[in-house]
Amino acid sequence: MKGIAVAAAVVRYEARMAARSRAVWIGMVPVSLLGAVFGFATLTGQESARLNAGAMAETLLVIVPIGVAAVLADRLRRSRTTGLGELLDTMPLNGAACTVGALGGALAVALAPVLALVAVLGAVIAVRTGDPVAPVWALLAFLLVVLPACVWTAALAALLGLALSVTLARFLVIPLWYWAVYWNYTLWWVPTPVGTVLVPSGEYPAQAWFGTTPVWAGYGQLDWLSPAPAGAATGLANLACVLLGTALMVGCARLMRKR
Amino acid sequence: MDVTITGLTKAFKGNTALNAVDLEFGGGMIGLLGPNGAGKTTLMRLLTGILRPSSGRITVGGHDLGNRAGRASVKRMLGYLPQHLDLYPDLSAREFLDYIGLLKGVDDKRARRAQVDALLGQVSLADSAKQRLGGFSGGMKRRVGIAQALMGDPRLVVVDEPTASLDPEERMRFRSLLASLGGQRTVVLSTHMLDDVAQTCSRAAVLAAGRVVYDGSTPGLTAFAEGRTYRIDTGGPQPAGDFSIANAAATGDGMRYRVITDTPPPKAVPVSATLEDGYVALMRDARAAREEAADGGR
């Protein structure tokens, strides 16, 4: 069986386990409800559906990625419980595909209530702007803005969960997220990747494909890492960097699981 | 499936867990005995490719566990039950076995399902197949553990302390299950419970302080205590002398001790040796040999 097929099988079982885990729902339902409050607040209905969808997705990033991170911090650690890690180490198909599948399956379940929320918000945008394509814009905003950020934080949290205790990882990922994405270094200078293409703040893709006005993108501490948002090119560059960062974290997690 | 272990040594931060172990076995069941800390679990982990040896070599069916290709080949024919195994509590027994089947490379869905059904029947869990593992008793979890080890029809099965936490009834049930595993397979059963080996394995190897001190037939262990096993009845206090106590039992008006010694105390009555006596005698000899070697080294 090829790696993709193994990953798909692992995704299926990990998703099943996550769906049956009360902790996932206890974590994600309140986060989605809070996201609904934030999301509704941003919908003015006065601009285009595309702009509304982008703004809505950016607003969801304030809360959703840290909810996802908190819920998934234990996902890779749990397969290292007594004996299970040892057992999985003896499996012929326990490669990188399994690590990706373990995280992907649980992430799919954790994002299900968020996706439902996006669908509702898309419908609301459609009603307010009169644009029947609004749900499609909302879905695209979810895929290009919300999803990369959630994948990135899920990988970060899972990696921290392997290196530290899961509880500590859950707490640590919150300041890390705000430091990486929202830290106002002009008020209090500390080194931060805020405003660079490295972090999944969603600003580059939101500007590129939804026409929002970035706040920090392009104003990072290192000019060469902070190109001015200029449409699809910088949007894709940001997504590529986020994907690469995620792959690095998953790679590190894989190495730690093998230890 | 021939397994050859040559000069195998494993050290952890200066502590030698296994010291130049040589062992060779083929099909059927072999019992690996030894006290706690003898190196049994380390040997199991080396045999399954989880650990890499400090020196020495292991080949399984001609595949060298020292290289990546060899380990990959061995993993395809391996079933393993670790000493302690926490199962995914949110999966049912059927789902867990199916998941393990996938990871073992059993691609065909129908073949996997057939195997899962057969194994659940073999471990008497067919009625609980849909129950979540989180609600299983210790014995049921152990049975799921052995079933997962058998998924993919492995030619080498390594089972580490399978009966350690089971109640007597579950232990007997598990032993009969283990006894049925041999046949075409090679089964390595690591345990410190003599009864497990006596009832399931025709061959035994005994480890003590990281070395193989016995490798032969299981009944052959008894020979170590023949002519050295005595019974001593006392009013209660433990008798003094140079011996190892193999057993102690209250008799109502005192205590009856079963001891292994070359210099029996007065009033000691010679009795015929058992397997347990043989094991105690072997451990006593191994300890004496180590002490002698340590004295010689000073």
PDB file of N, CA and C in Angstrom, chain A residues 1 6 9-10 12-14 16-17 20-21 78-79 81-84 86-93 98, chain B residues 45 48 50 75-76 78 80 82 84-86 88 90-92 95 98-100 102-105 107 132 148:
ATOM      1  N   MET A   1       0.848  -1.197   0.000  1.00  0.00           N
ATOM      2  CA  MET A   1       0.000   0.000   0.000  1.00  0.00           C
ATOM      3  C   MET A   1       0.883   1.248   0.000  1.00  0.00           C
ATOM      4  N   VAL A   6      -2.043   4.705   3.118  1.00  0.00           N
ATOM      5  CA  VAL A   6      -1.844   4.479   4.556  1.00  0.00           C
ATOM      6  C   VAL A   6      -2.313   5.717   5.326  1.00  0.00           C
ATOM      7  N   ALA A   9      -6.008   5.835   5.521  1.00  0.00           N
ATOM      8  CA  ALA A   9      -6.534   4.876   6.499  1.00  0.00           C
ATOM      9  C   ALA A   9      -6.327   5.402   7.913  1.00  0.00           C
ATOM     10  N   VAL A  10      -5.163   5.973   8.169  1.00  0.00           N
ATOM     11  CA  VAL A  10      -4.886   6.516   9.501  1.00  0.00           C
ATOM     12  C   VAL A  10      -5.810   7.704   9.784  1.00  0.00           C
ATOM     13  N   ARG A  12      -8.740   8.150   8.664  1.00  0.00           N
ATOM     14  CA  ARG A  12     -10.080   7.621   8.947  1.00  0.00           C
ATOM     15  C   ARG A  12     -10.204   7.197  10.414  1.00  0.00           C
ATOM     16  N   TYR A  13      -9.219   6.455  10.900  1.00  0.00           N
ATOM     17  CA  TYR A  13      -9.306   5.978  12.282  1.00  0.00           C
ATOM     18  C   TYR A  13      -9.047   7.088  13.297  1.00  0.00           C
ATOM     19  N   GLU A  14      -8.111   7.983  12.976  1.00  0.00           N
ATOM     20  CA  GLU A  14      -7.831   9.078  13.904  1.00  0.00           C
ATOM     21  C   GLU A  14      -9.038  10.011  13.976  1.00  0.00           C
ATOM     22  N   ARG A  16     -12.108   9.111  13.544  1.00  0.00           N
ATOM     23  CA  ARG A  16     -13.118   8.379  14.316  1.00  0.00           C
ATOM     24  C   ARG A  16     -12.857   8.533  15.821  1.00  0.00           C
ATOM     25  N   MET A  17     -11.572   8.404  16.179  1.00  0.00           N
ATOM     26  CA  MET A  17     -11.231   8.523  17.608  1.00  0.00           C
ATOM     27  C   MET A  17     -11.471   9.947  18.104  1.00  0.00           C
ATOM     28  N   ARG A  20     -15.056  10.695  18.688  1.00  0.00           N
ATOM     29  CA  ARG A  20     -15.602  10.051  19.893  1.00  0.00           C
ATOM     30  C   ARG A  20     -15.017  10.634  21.173  1.00  0.00           C
ATOM     31  N   SER A  21     -14.065  11.533  20.998  1.00  0.00           N
ATOM     32  CA  SER A  21     -13.425  12.111  22.181  1.00  0.00           C
ATOM     33  C   SER A  21     -14.203  13.347  22.642  1.00  0.00           C
ATOM     34  N   ARG A  78      -0.538  10.853  22.428  1.00  0.00           N
ATOM     35  CA  ARG A  78      -1.386   9.744  22.883  1.00  0.00           C
ATOM     36  C   ARG A  78      -0.983   8.400  22.272  1.00  0.00           C
ATOM     37  N   SER A  79      -0.353   8.450  21.097  1.00  0.00           N
ATOM     38  CA  SER A  79       0.083   7.170  20.528  1.00  0.00           C
ATOM     39  C   SER A  79       1.448   6.762  21.076  1.00  0.00           C
ATOM     40  N   THR A  81       1.667   6.370  24.414  1.00  0.00           N
ATOM     41  CA  THR A  81       1.340   5.855  25.746  1.00  0.00           C
ATOM     42  C   THR A  81       1.970   4.478  25.924  1.00  0.00           C
ATOM     43  N   THR A  82       1.916   4.002  27.151  1.00  0.00           N
ATOM     44  CA  THR A  82       2.599   2.763  27.506  1.00  0.00           C
ATOM     45  C   THR A  82       2.374   1.657  26.479  1.00  0.00           C
ATOM     46  N   GLY A  83       3.447   1.213  25.898  1.00  0.00           N
ATOM     47  CA  GLY A  83       3.384   0.061  25.003  1.00  0.00           C
ATOM     48  C   GLY A  83       2.924   0.388  23.595  1.00  0.00           C
ATOM     49  N   LEU A  84       2.014   1.331  23.458  1.00  0.00           N
ATOM     50  CA  LEU A  84       1.451   1.599  22.139  1.00  0.00           C
ATOM     51  C   LEU A  84       2.513   2.155  21.192  1.00  0.00           C
ATOM     52  N   GLU A  86       5.697   1.633  21.382  1.00  0.00           N
ATOM     53  CA  GLU A  86       6.565   0.492  21.081  1.00  0.00           C
ATOM     54  C   GLU A  86       5.941  -0.392  19.997  1.00  0.00           C
ATOM     55  N   LEU A  87       4.657  -0.651  20.188  1.00  0.00           N
ATOM     56  CA  LEU A  87       3.951  -1.511  19.236  1.00  0.00           C
ATOM     57  C   LEU A  87       3.961  -0.875  17.850  1.00  0.00           C
ATOM     58  N   LEU A  88       3.635   0.422  17.784  1.00  0.00           N
ATOM     59  CA  LEU A  88       3.587   1.092  16.487  1.00  0.00           C
ATOM     60  C   LEU A  88       4.970   1.128  15.834  1.00  0.00           C
ATOM     61  N   ASP A  89       6.018   1.162  16.670  1.00  0.00           N
ATOM     62  CA  ASP A  89       7.381   1.138  16.124  1.00  0.00           C
ATOM     63  C   ASP A  89       7.698  -0.177  15.408  1.00  0.00           C
ATOM     64  N   THR A  90       6.959  -1.230  15.741  1.00  0.00           N
ATOM     65  CA  THR A  90       7.229  -2.521  15.087  1.00  0.00           C
ATOM     66  C   THR A  90       6.376  -2.715  13.832  1.00  0.00           C
ATOM     67  N   MET A  91       5.559  -1.721  13.511  1.00  0.00           N
ATOM     68  CA  MET A  91       4.687  -1.855  12.336  1.00  0.00           C
ATOM     69  C   MET A  91       5.452  -1.501  11.064  1.00  0.00           C
ATOM     70  N   PRO A  92       5.252  -2.271  10.015  1.00  0.00           N
ATOM     71  CA  PRO A  92       5.984  -1.965   8.780  1.00  0.00           C
ATOM     72  C   PRO A  92       5.556  -0.647   8.138  1.00  0.00           C
ATOM     73  N   LEU A  93       4.340  -0.191   8.391  1.00  0.00           N
ATOM     74  CA  LEU A  93       3.862   1.009   7.708  1.00  0.00           C
ATOM     75  C   LEU A  93       3.684   2.194   8.649  1.00  0.00           C
ATOM     76  N   CYS A  98       1.869   8.157   8.649  1.00  0.00           N
ATOM     77  CA  CYS A  98       1.071   7.921   9.859  1.00  0.00           C
ATOM     78  C   CYS A  98       1.029   9.161  10.741  1.00  0.00           C
TER      79      CYS A  98
ATOM     80  N   ARG B  45      12.975  -6.181  22.912  1.00  0.00           N
ATOM     81  CA  ARG B  45      12.984  -4.934  22.141  1.00  0.00           C
ATOM     82  C   ARG B  45      14.041  -4.960  21.040  1.00  0.00           C
ATOM     83  N   THR B  48      12.675  -7.158  18.230  1.00  0.00           N
ATOM     84  CA  THR B  48      11.610  -6.558  17.422  1.00  0.00           C
ATOM     85  C   THR B  48      12.105  -5.319  16.671  1.00  0.00           C
ATOM     86  N   ILE B  50      13.042  -2.489  17.913  1.00  0.00           N
ATOM     87  CA  ILE B  50      12.749  -1.214  18.580  1.00  0.00           C
ATOM     88  C   ILE B  50      14.059  -0.593  19.068  1.00  0.00           C
ATOM     89  N   LYS B  75       9.943  -6.607  10.177  1.00  0.00           N
ATOM     90  CA  LYS B  75       8.684  -6.011  10.627  1.00  0.00           C
ATOM     91  C   LYS B  75       7.481  -6.572   9.871  1.00  0.00           C
ATOM     92  N   ARG B  76       7.713  -6.957   8.604  1.00  0.00           N
ATOM     93  CA  ARG B  76       6.603  -7.501   7.812  1.00  0.00           C
ATOM     94  C   ARG B  76       6.192  -8.888   8.269  1.00  0.00           C
ATOM     95  N   LEU B  78       6.417  -9.865  11.643  1.00  0.00           N
ATOM     96  CA  LEU B  78       6.512  -9.825  13.098  1.00  0.00           C
ATOM     97  C   LEU B  78       5.165  -9.505  13.763  1.00  0.00           C
ATOM     98  N   TYR B  80       3.928  -8.512  17.765  1.00  0.00           N
ATOM     99  CA  TYR B  80       4.560  -8.166  19.045  1.00  0.00           C
ATOM    100  C   TYR B  80       3.500  -7.761  20.063  1.00  0.00           C
ATOM    101  N   PRO B  82       3.741  -6.003  23.625  1.00  0.00           N
ATOM    102  CA  PRO B  82       4.617  -5.450  24.667  1.00  0.00           C
ATOM    103  C   PRO B  82       4.137  -5.820  26.069  1.00  0.00           C
ATOM    104  N   HIS B  84       3.502  -3.923  28.680  1.00  0.00           N
ATOM    105  CA  HIS B  84       2.337  -3.110  29.047  1.00  0.00           C
ATOM    106  C   HIS B  84       1.811  -2.493  27.766  1.00  0.00           C
ATOM    107  N   LEU B  85       0.524  -2.587  27.552  1.00  0.00           N
ATOM    108  CA  LEU B  85      -0.030  -2.027  26.320  1.00  0.00           C
ATOM    109  C   LEU B  85      -1.333  -1.297  26.612  1.00  0.00           C
ATOM    110  N   ASP B  86      -1.287   0.022  26.488  1.00  0.00           N
ATOM    111  CA  ASP B  86      -2.512   0.830  26.593  1.00  0.00           C
ATOM    112  C   ASP B  86      -3.121   0.914  25.207  1.00  0.00           C
ATOM    113  N   TYR B  88      -6.116   2.105  22.360  1.00  0.00           N
ATOM    114  CA  TYR B  88      -6.916   3.308  22.119  1.00  0.00           C
ATOM    115  C   TYR B  88      -8.300   3.111  22.741  1.00  0.00           C
ATOM    116  N   ASP B  90     -10.990   4.778  22.584  1.00  0.00           N
ATOM    117  CA  ASP B  90     -12.160   5.203  21.800  1.00  0.00           C
ATOM    118  C   ASP B  90     -12.463   4.284  20.617  1.00  0.00           C
ATOM    119  N   LEU B  91     -11.635   3.255  20.439  1.00  0.00           N
ATOM    120  CA  LEU B  91     -11.912   2.319  19.347  1.00  0.00           C
ATOM    121  C   LEU B  91     -12.501   1.030  19.898  1.00  0.00           C
ATOM    122  N   SER B  92     -13.298   0.360  19.083  1.00  0.00           N
ATOM    123  CA  SER B  92     -13.787  -0.962  19.490  1.00  0.00           C
ATOM    124  C   SER B  92     -12.690  -1.983  19.194  1.00  0.00           C
ATOM    125  N   GLU B  95     -12.375  -2.473  15.480  1.00  0.00           N
ATOM    126  CA  GLU B  95     -11.733  -1.344  14.802  1.00  0.00           C
ATOM    127  C   GLU B  95     -10.226  -1.325  15.073  1.00  0.00           C
ATOM    128  N   ASP B  98      -8.538  -3.926  13.029  1.00  0.00           N
ATOM    129  CA  ASP B  98      -8.542  -3.521  11.632  1.00  0.00           C
ATOM    130  C   ASP B  98      -7.454  -2.467  11.380  1.00  0.00           C
ATOM    131  N   TYR B  99      -7.340  -1.533  12.323  1.00  0.00           N
ATOM    132  CA  TYR B  99      -6.332  -0.460  12.229  1.00  0.00           C
ATOM    133  C   TYR B  99      -4.927  -1.073  12.218  1.00  0.00           C
ATOM    134  N   ILE B 100      -4.687  -1.992  13.141  1.00  0.00           N
ATOM    135  CA  ILE B 100      -3.380  -2.652  13.206  1.00  0.00           C
ATOM    136  C   ILE B 100      -3.124  -3.439  11.911  1.00  0.00           C
ATOM    137  N   LEU B 102      -4.182  -2.699   8.975  1.00  0.00           N
ATOM    138  CA  LEU B 102      -3.791  -1.719   7.954  1.00  0.00           C
ATOM    139  C   LEU B 102      -2.318  -1.355   8.095  1.00  0.00           C
ATOM    140  N   LEU B 103      -1.910  -1.092   9.344  1.00  0.00           N
ATOM    141  CA  LEU B 103      -0.513  -0.703   9.577  1.00  0.00           C
ATOM    142  C   LEU B 103       0.451  -1.851   9.299  1.00  0.00           C
ATOM    143  N   LYS B 104      -0.080  -3.074   9.369  1.00  0.00           N
ATOM    144  CA  LYS B 104       0.778  -4.221   9.062  1.00  0.00           C
ATOM    145  C   LYS B 104       0.782  -4.526   7.567  1.00  0.00           C
ATOM    146  N   GLY B 105       0.020  -3.739   6.815  1.00  0.00           N
ATOM    147  CA  GLY B 105       0.055  -3.887   5.364  1.00  0.00           C
ATOM    148  C   GLY B 105      -0.927  -4.892   4.819  1.00  0.00           C
ATOM    149  N   ASP B 107      -3.692  -5.111   2.991  1.00  0.00           N
ATOM    150  CA  ASP B 107      -4.391  -4.133   2.153  1.00  0.00           C
ATOM    151  C   ASP B 107      -5.849  -4.487   1.897  1.00  0.00           C
ATOM    152  N   ARG B 132     -16.261  -0.616  23.035  1.00  0.00           N
ATOM    153  CA  ARG B 132     -15.061   0.230  23.074  1.00  0.00           C
ATOM    154  C   ARG B 132     -14.021  -0.372  24.019  1.00  0.00           C
ATOM    155  N   GLN B 148      -3.977  -8.669  18.256  1.00  0.00           N
ATOM    156  CA  GLN B 148      -3.294  -7.724  17.355  1.00  0.00           C
ATOM    157  C   GLN B 148      -1.909  -8.254  16.971  1.00  0.00           C
TER     158      GLN B 148
END
